[in-house]
Amino acid sequence: MTQHRIETRDGMTIEWDAPIAMDDGVVLRCDVFRPREAGKYPVILSYGPYAKGLSMQEGYRHAWLRIVKACPEVEQGSSNKYQNWELLDPERWVPEGYALVRVDSRGAGRSPGYVDVWSAREAKDIALCIDWAGTQPWSNGKVGLNGISYYSMNQWQAAPLKPKHLAALCAWEGSSDYYRELARHGGILSDFLSSWYPRQVTAMQHGVGARGPKSVVTGEPVAGPATLTEAELAANRADADGDAARHHLIDDHYESRLPKFEDIEAPLLSAANWGGMGLHPRGNFEGFLRAGSKQKWLEVHGDTHFTLFYARYGQETQKRFYDRFLKGLDNGWEKQPKVLLNIRHPGEKFVPRAESEWPLARTQWTRFYLDPAGHGFGRELPQAASTLAYATTGDGLTFSTPPMTEPLEITGPVAAKLFVSSDTTDADLFLVLRVFDPAGKEVVFIGSNDPRTPVALGWLRASHRKLDPARSLPYRPWHTHDELAPLTPGVPVELDVEIWPTSIVVPPGYRLALTVRGRDYEYDGTDAAPPHAPYTMKGVGPFTHTHPQDRPKEIFGGTNTLHFAERKMPYVLLPVIP
């Protein structure tokens, strides 16, 4: 039996396993960290499946070591014993006059129930948790949502329900489109769910109990107290990765998980990562653009998925935001640029720049054509009709500019138009925007989930090429993913491929390139994963596409052909910033 108890330690009043009753009778459990002094405090709440009692140092050792190496200040001024994956440290925030509430999501950690990630039920749970927190005797009635990734992604779903006490959203690297960004890139099944779900969710499912880890603070099972059989656990959770494999097109399974951005009213800080390819950057741009919030800001950075969140940079940015909207302090936050971009240069150099909108109004949308003669990539329209074939199991075709004579900045969303045929009835397109230094070596970047990511990636399954004309933009094609259009072998079709937003300043002497492939990008074939990492890191981290049933060799293991013809010359629409 889970027991709610209260104690004072490390300068805080801590409530362990406080109960929050849902409207269907399920009682979720949360930990509350608040100041010892009686009073009413603003609340920062998170809701997710990673077990509120699991120490980051134990559960995510590779990430913790990376954080403290890159940002030694994280270890200073805190015992770090309450560090939890992708959440704020209460030892830093409670002394600043905040109450932190960590809720184990339905069916995870110490909360009973049925696990169904990013479901409508979860969104309703979060809204109920917000209004519970807003009415506690220690609360000032204003609740902000916080967290990275999962804890960010479900903010997009809960906020449109307009819980009464929701006063601010900080969505840090949070995907928003369950189909396009998480389950199926361009219609191609991502391996991510089949890797992540058992590793990070079912491993912490409520009922794992004694088979799972224990809290380093309380000594209790983080996924207990009950210990259920494997059959009981399986009956208490959805088959998330299996469902993604079975549901090829957008249907009710996906629709129920797609946010209604326009219904969001709370002030919003959306923080994206240029290197979050495969899951995170797109959602933060979409959320910023489409949220109904009258007060909203976009921030974009680089580095890993987690480092800057915990570093002084991220902590100070979030604190200024919450101080303004949860405490009501007149701290000058309104002078924060509506869009703050850390413009990326080779060598992990980032230059902050204030902007007023996204995409940038001064963007020069420029077609860079693929030239079959010499595999060029530039502004000149090729003249000769031609075809180029490539094996889908190989490295594909790379088209490159000459060395730059002056700097070229590319910042914004990117789109490609290709004319492609296959020797079968379908084709998977993997597009890679890349930069090479004067010596011909590819320049890669620390990404959110891989230390060697290219400039940008895009994907499309040719049978999913149907566009929604009402939602498509020249620089952001929008595919409906609601019906299949198989190819006729050898007959080219027109494909518009979305390449996720990016930023790069290409220096003089460097070259910009596009690679068209039939399989996942790899930097050099080697694995750069550090010790304790849970997946290989060859250039796209866990966001590979290798499912044999989704990508049978007899369909996707042959030859594709690029076609070049008059008025049908393939190109990439690049956001050139003058």
mmCIF file of N, CA and C in Angstrom, residues 465-552:
data_model
loop_
_atom_site.group_PDB
_atom_site.id
_atom_site.type_symbol
_atom_site.label_atom_id
_atom_site.label_comp_id
_atom_site.label_asym_id
_atom_site.label_seq_id
_atom_site.Cartn_x
_atom_site.Cartn_y
_atom_site.Cartn_z
ATOM 1 N N ARG A 465 3.077 10.433 -50.791
ATOM 2 C CA ARG A 465 3.413 11.737 -51.351
ATOM 3 C C ARG A 465 2.241 12.705 -51.419
ATOM 4 N N LYS A 466 1.031 12.269 -51.176
ATOM 5 C CA LYS A 466 -0.140 13.150 -51.264
ATOM 6 C C LYS A 466 0.006 14.324 -50.301
ATOM 7 N N LEU A 467 -0.264 15.533 -50.830
ATOM 8 C CA LEU A 467 -0.140 16.757 -50.041
ATOM 9 C C LEU A 467 -1.506 17.298 -49.650
ATOM 10 N N ASP A 468 -1.535 18.007 -48.524
ATOM 11 C CA ASP A 468 -2.706 18.778 -48.131
ATOM 12 C C ASP A 468 -2.490 20.197 -48.651
ATOM 13 N N PRO A 469 -3.204 20.615 -49.687
ATOM 14 C CA PRO A 469 -2.945 21.937 -50.276
ATOM 15 C C PRO A 469 -3.250 23.083 -49.324
ATOM 16 N N ALA A 470 -4.156 22.872 -48.385
ATOM 17 C CA ALA A 470 -4.524 23.951 -47.470
ATOM 18 C C ALA A 470 -3.436 24.198 -46.430
ATOM 19 N N ARG A 471 -2.655 23.173 -46.114
ATOM 20 C CA ARG A 471 -1.656 23.311 -45.057
ATOM 21 C C ARG A 471 -0.230 23.356 -45.585
ATOM 22 N N SER A 472 -0.035 23.001 -46.841
ATOM 23 C CA SER A 472 1.318 23.002 -47.394
ATOM 24 C C SER A 472 1.778 24.426 -47.703
ATOM 25 N N LEU A 473 3.044 24.661 -47.436
ATOM 26 C CA LEU A 473 3.705 25.917 -47.790
ATOM 27 C C LEU A 473 4.887 25.577 -48.694
ATOM 28 N N PRO A 474 5.349 26.511 -49.501
ATOM 29 C CA PRO A 474 6.482 26.182 -50.381
ATOM 30 C C PRO A 474 7.673 25.622 -49.617
ATOM 31 N N TYR A 475 7.902 26.132 -48.401
ATOM 32 C CA TYR A 475 9.041 25.689 -47.612
ATOM 33 C C TYR A 475 8.691 24.619 -46.578
ATOM 34 N N ARG A 476 7.398 24.222 -46.500
ATOM 35 C CA ARG A 476 7.012 23.204 -45.533
ATOM 36 C C ARG A 476 5.842 22.383 -46.116
ATOM 37 N N PRO A 477 6.167 21.395 -46.978
ATOM 38 C CA PRO A 477 5.090 20.547 -47.506
ATOM 39 C C PRO A 477 4.410 19.790 -46.370
ATOM 40 N N TRP A 478 3.098 19.623 -46.489
ATOM 41 C CA TRP A 478 2.325 18.932 -45.446
ATOM 42 C C TRP A 478 1.636 17.724 -46.080
ATOM 43 N N HIS A 479 2.108 16.549 -45.703
ATOM 44 C CA HIS A 479 1.551 15.319 -46.271
ATOM 45 C C HIS A 479 0.384 14.834 -45.426
ATOM 46 N N THR A 480 -0.645 14.333 -46.085
ATOM 47 C CA THR A 480 -1.857 13.926 -45.376
ATOM 48 C C THR A 480 -1.690 12.579 -44.665
ATOM 49 N N HIS A 481 -0.874 11.695 -45.236
ATOM 50 C CA HIS A 481 -0.674 10.351 -44.679
ATOM 51 C C HIS A 481 -2.016 9.658 -44.418
ATOM 52 N N ASP A 482 -2.960 9.830 -45.349
ATOM 53 C CA ASP A 482 -4.271 9.210 -45.161
ATOM 54 C C ASP A 482 -4.626 8.200 -46.250
ATOM 55 N N GLU A 483 -3.750 8.051 -47.250
ATOM 56 C CA GLU A 483 -3.963 7.022 -48.259
ATOM 57 C C GLU A 483 -2.638 6.723 -48.951
ATOM 58 N N LEU A 484 -2.531 5.529 -49.523
ATOM 59 C CA LEU A 484 -1.316 5.107 -50.202
ATOM 60 C C LEU A 484 -1.469 5.251 -51.707
ATOM 61 N N ALA A 485 -0.388 5.666 -52.360
ATOM 62 C CA ALA A 485 -0.361 5.770 -53.820
ATOM 63 C C ALA A 485 0.870 5.021 -54.312
ATOM 64 N N PRO A 486 0.763 3.704 -54.526
ATOM 65 C CA PRO A 486 1.934 2.908 -54.946
ATOM 66 C C PRO A 486 2.521 3.420 -56.252
ATOM 67 N N LEU A 487 3.792 3.139 -56.453
ATOM 68 C CA LEU A 487 4.481 3.513 -57.679
ATOM 69 C C LEU A 487 4.298 2.439 -58.743
ATOM 70 N N THR A 488 4.421 2.879 -59.990
ATOM 71 C CA THR A 488 4.566 1.937 -61.096
ATOM 72 C C THR A 488 6.059 1.816 -61.367
ATOM 73 N N PRO A 489 6.616 0.603 -61.305
ATOM 74 C CA PRO A 489 8.070 0.472 -61.479
ATOM 75 C C PRO A 489 8.560 1.194 -62.733
ATOM 76 N N GLY A 490 9.600 2.022 -62.520
ATOM 77 C CA GLY A 490 10.216 2.734 -63.633
ATOM 78 C C GLY A 490 9.564 4.038 -64.019
ATOM 79 N N VAL A 491 8.419 4.362 -63.430
ATOM 80 C CA VAL A 491 7.699 5.583 -63.785
ATOM 81 C C VAL A 491 7.941 6.637 -62.710
ATOM 82 N N PRO A 492 8.520 7.793 -63.063
ATOM 83 C CA PRO A 492 8.835 8.804 -62.042
ATOM 84 C C PRO A 492 7.585 9.498 -61.502
ATOM 85 N N VAL A 493 7.671 9.903 -60.246
ATOM 86 C CA VAL A 493 6.626 10.698 -59.614
ATOM 87 C C VAL A 493 7.279 11.923 -58.974
ATOM 88 N N GLU A 494 6.472 12.955 -58.779
ATOM 89 C CA GLU A 494 6.943 14.185 -58.154
ATOM 90 C C GLU A 494 6.801 14.061 -56.641
ATOM 91 N N LEU A 495 7.890 14.345 -55.911
ATOM 92 C CA LEU A 495 7.900 14.226 -54.459
ATOM 93 C C LEU A 495 8.317 15.554 -53.831
ATOM 94 N N ASP A 496 7.538 16.007 -52.861
ATOM 95 C CA ASP A 496 7.909 17.164 -52.057
ATOM 96 C C ASP A 496 8.296 16.650 -50.675
ATOM 97 N N VAL A 497 9.533 16.907 -50.286
ATOM 98 C CA VAL A 497 10.068 16.341 -49.047
ATOM 99 C C VAL A 497 10.336 17.447 -48.041
ATOM 100 N N GLU A 498 9.755 17.311 -46.861
ATOM 101 C CA GLU A 498 10.023 18.255 -45.776
ATOM 102 C C GLU A 498 11.367 17.911 -45.137
ATOM 103 N N ILE A 499 12.233 18.915 -45.042
ATOM 104 C CA ILE A 499 13.489 18.796 -44.297
ATOM 105 C C ILE A 499 13.341 19.684 -43.071
ATOM 106 N N TRP A 500 13.574 19.126 -41.902
ATOM 107 C CA TRP A 500 13.266 19.842 -40.666
ATOM 108 C C TRP A 500 14.104 21.112 -40.512
ATOM 109 N N PRO A 501 13.586 22.128 -39.806
ATOM 110 C CA PRO A 501 14.273 23.422 -39.684
ATOM 111 C C PRO A 501 15.703 23.295 -39.168
ATOM 112 N N THR A 502 16.544 24.195 -39.636
ATOM 113 C CA THR A 502 17.956 24.118 -39.290
ATOM 114 C C THR A 502 18.585 25.502 -39.323
ATOM 115 N N SER A 503 19.837 25.557 -38.900
ATOM 116 C CA SER A 503 20.624 26.788 -39.001
ATOM 117 C C SER A 503 22.088 26.421 -39.182
ATOM 118 N N ILE A 504 22.735 27.052 -40.148
ATOM 119 C CA ILE A 504 24.174 26.861 -40.350
ATOM 120 C C ILE A 504 24.720 28.052 -41.134
ATOM 121 N N VAL A 505 25.865 28.543 -40.703
ATOM 122 C CA VAL A 505 26.616 29.520 -41.498
ATOM 123 C C VAL A 505 27.778 28.770 -42.131
ATOM 124 N N VAL A 506 27.753 28.665 -43.459
ATOM 125 C CA VAL A 506 28.796 27.955 -44.192
ATOM 126 C C VAL A 506 29.914 28.947 -44.499
ATOM 127 N N PRO A 507 31.112 28.765 -43.938
ATOM 128 C CA PRO A 507 32.185 29.749 -44.122
ATOM 129 C C PRO A 507 32.810 29.656 -45.519
ATOM 130 N N PRO A 508 33.553 30.672 -45.901
ATOM 131 C CA PRO A 508 34.310 30.600 -47.173
ATOM 132 C C PRO A 508 35.226 29.377 -47.177
ATOM 133 N N GLY A 509 35.296 28.734 -48.332
ATOM 134 C CA GLY A 509 36.121 27.535 -48.473
ATOM 135 C C GLY A 509 35.382 26.252 -48.163
ATOM 136 N N TYR A 510 34.246 26.339 -47.494
ATOM 137 C CA TYR A 510 33.434 25.162 -47.164
ATOM 138 C C TYR A 510 32.396 24.931 -48.252
ATOM 139 N N ARG A 511 31.858 23.718 -48.302
ATOM 140 C CA ARG A 511 30.855 23.359 -49.301
ATOM 141 C C ARG A 511 29.571 22.887 -48.627
ATOM 142 N N LEU A 512 28.446 23.254 -49.219
ATOM 143 C CA LEU A 512 27.133 22.773 -48.790
ATOM 144 C C LEU A 512 26.710 21.655 -49.724
ATOM 145 N N ALA A 513 26.127 20.585 -49.179
ATOM 146 C CA ALA A 513 25.791 19.430 -50.018
ATOM 147 C C ALA A 513 24.458 18.839 -49.603
ATOM 148 N N LEU A 514 23.846 18.136 -50.547
ATOM 149 C CA LEU A 514 22.641 17.344 -50.277
ATOM 150 C C LEU A 514 22.911 15.918 -50.712
ATOM 151 N N THR A 515 22.615 14.968 -49.831
ATOM 152 C CA THR A 515 22.712 13.553 -50.168
ATOM 153 C C THR A 515 21.312 12.956 -50.213
ATOM 154 N N VAL A 516 21.045 12.210 -51.273
ATOM 155 C CA VAL A 516 19.783 11.487 -51.431
ATOM 156 C C VAL A 516 20.088 10.009 -51.244
ATOM 157 N N ARG A 517 19.484 9.386 -50.252
ATOM 158 C CA ARG A 517 19.792 8.008 -49.876
ATOM 159 C C ARG A 517 18.529 7.163 -49.816
ATOM 160 N N GLY A 518 18.747 5.859 -49.708
ATOM 161 C CA GLY A 518 17.641 4.929 -49.522
ATOM 162 C C GLY A 518 17.660 4.272 -48.157
ATOM 163 N N ARG A 519 18.505 4.779 -47.250
ATOM 164 C CA ARG A 519 18.590 4.266 -45.882
ATOM 165 C C ARG A 519 19.115 5.373 -44.978
ATOM 166 N N ASP A 520 19.177 5.076 -43.684
ATOM 167 C CA ASP A 520 19.558 6.083 -42.703
ATOM 168 C C ASP A 520 20.962 6.629 -42.939
ATOM 169 N N TYR A 521 21.117 7.917 -42.663
ATOM 170 C CA TYR A 521 22.427 8.557 -42.661
ATOM 171 C C TYR A 521 23.325 7.920 -41.605
ATOM 172 N N GLU A 522 24.589 7.728 -41.958
ATOM 173 C CA GLU A 522 25.621 7.367 -40.993
ATOM 174 C C GLU A 522 26.834 8.247 -41.259
ATOM 175 N N TYR A 523 27.476 8.696 -40.184
ATOM 176 C CA TYR A 523 28.631 9.582 -40.365
ATOM 177 C C TYR A 523 29.787 8.832 -41.013
ATOM 178 N N ASP A 524 30.293 7.795 -40.348
ATOM 179 C CA ASP A 524 31.370 7.007 -40.958
ATOM 180 C C ASP A 524 31.217 5.512 -40.671
ATOM 181 N N GLY A 525 30.073 5.131 -40.144
ATOM 182 C CA GLY A 525 29.820 3.719 -39.857
ATOM 183 C C GLY A 525 30.229 3.275 -38.467
ATOM 184 N N THR A 526 31.008 4.109 -37.756
ATOM 185 C CA THR A 526 31.439 3.732 -36.412
ATOM 186 C C THR A 526 30.427 4.211 -35.375
ATOM 187 N N ASP A 527 30.488 3.599 -34.201
ATOM 188 C CA ASP A 527 29.583 3.937 -33.109
ATOM 189 C C ASP A 527 30.310 4.862 -32.130
ATOM 190 N N ALA A 528 29.769 6.067 -31.940
ATOM 191 C CA ALA A 528 30.397 7.048 -31.050
ATOM 192 C C ALA A 528 29.721 7.111 -29.687
ATOM 193 N N ALA A 529 28.903 6.121 -29.364
ATOM 194 C CA ALA A 529 28.184 6.148 -28.092
ATOM 195 C C ALA A 529 29.153 6.053 -26.918
ATOM 196 N N PRO A 530 28.951 6.864 -25.867
ATOM 197 C CA PRO A 530 29.804 6.778 -24.679
ATOM 198 C C PRO A 530 29.433 5.562 -23.833
ATOM 199 N N PRO A 531 30.261 5.216 -22.854
ATOM 200 C CA PRO A 531 29.901 4.126 -21.943
ATOM 201 C C PRO A 531 28.543 4.401 -21.292
ATOM 202 N N HIS A 532 27.785 3.355 -21.071
ATOM 203 C CA HIS A 532 26.467 3.390 -20.425
ATOM 204 C C HIS A 532 25.363 3.874 -21.361
ATOM 205 N N ALA A 533 25.686 4.270 -22.594
ATOM 206 C CA ALA A 533 24.636 4.729 -23.504
ATOM 207 C C ALA A 533 23.745 3.544 -23.896
ATOM 208 N N PRO A 534 22.433 3.786 -24.038
ATOM 209 C CA PRO A 534 21.509 2.675 -24.299
ATOM 210 C C PRO A 534 21.287 2.341 -25.765
ATOM 211 N N TYR A 535 21.947 3.054 -26.687
ATOM 212 C CA TYR A 535 21.766 2.777 -28.108
ATOM 213 C C TYR A 535 23.020 3.219 -28.850
ATOM 214 N N THR A 536 23.167 2.744 -30.070
ATOM 215 C CA THR A 536 24.320 3.137 -30.878
ATOM 216 C C THR A 536 24.154 4.573 -31.368
ATOM 217 N N MET A 537 25.268 5.196 -31.670
ATOM 218 C CA MET A 537 25.267 6.584 -32.145
ATOM 219 C C MET A 537 26.143 6.671 -33.385
ATOM 220 N N LYS A 538 25.519 6.482 -34.540
ATOM 221 C CA LYS A 538 26.229 6.504 -35.809
ATOM 222 C C LYS A 538 25.898 7.738 -36.649
ATOM 223 N N GLY A 539 25.101 8.642 -36.075
ATOM 224 C CA GLY A 539 24.758 9.861 -36.794
ATOM 225 C C GLY A 539 23.331 10.302 -36.603
ATOM 226 N N VAL A 540 22.444 9.345 -36.255
ATOM 227 C CA VAL A 540 21.040 9.702 -36.000
ATOM 228 C C VAL A 540 20.558 9.160 -34.657
ATOM 229 N N GLY A 541 21.472 8.655 -33.834
ATOM 230 C CA GLY A 541 21.082 8.139 -32.529
ATOM 231 C C GLY A 541 20.054 7.028 -32.640
ATOM 232 N N PRO A 542 18.989 7.062 -31.812
ATOM 233 C CA PRO A 542 17.996 5.991 -31.834
ATOM 234 C C PRO A 542 16.953 6.133 -32.935
ATOM 235 N N PHE A 543 17.073 7.171 -33.770
ATOM 236 C CA PHE A 543 16.027 7.460 -34.752
ATOM 237 C C PHE A 543 16.347 6.829 -36.108
ATOM 238 N N THR A 544 16.546 5.522 -36.070
ATOM 239 C CA THR A 544 16.810 4.756 -37.290
ATOM 240 C C THR A 544 15.500 4.196 -37.842
ATOM 241 N N HIS A 545 15.580 3.593 -39.025
ATOM 242 C CA HIS A 545 14.397 3.068 -39.718
ATOM 243 C C HIS A 545 14.782 1.742 -40.362
ATOM 244 N N THR A 546 14.720 0.666 -39.582
ATOM 245 C CA THR A 546 15.230 -0.625 -40.066
ATOM 246 C C THR A 546 14.244 -1.767 -39.877
ATOM 247 N N HIS A 547 13.014 -1.469 -39.533
ATOM 248 C CA HIS A 547 12.029 -2.520 -39.236
ATOM 249 C C HIS A 547 11.796 -3.385 -40.478
ATOM 250 N N PRO A 548 12.089 -4.684 -40.405
ATOM 251 C CA PRO A 548 12.030 -5.510 -41.616
ATOM 252 C C PRO A 548 10.621 -5.657 -42.186
ATOM 253 N N GLN A 549 9.603 -5.583 -41.326
ATOM 254 C CA GLN A 549 8.238 -5.672 -41.853
ATOM 255 C C GLN A 549 7.795 -4.354 -42.478
ATOM 256 N N ASP A 550 8.272 -3.251 -41.936
ATOM 257 C CA ASP A 550 7.900 -1.956 -42.509
ATOM 258 C C ASP A 550 8.717 -1.644 -43.762
ATOM 259 N N ARG A 551 9.949 -2.160 -43.817
ATOM 260 C CA ARG A 551 10.822 -1.874 -44.952
ATOM 261 C C ARG A 551 11.342 -3.191 -45.558
ATOM 262 N N PRO A 552 10.438 -4.028 -46.105
ATOM 263 C CA PRO A 552 10.899 -5.300 -46.681
ATOM 264 C C PRO A 552 11.891 -5.065 -47.822
#
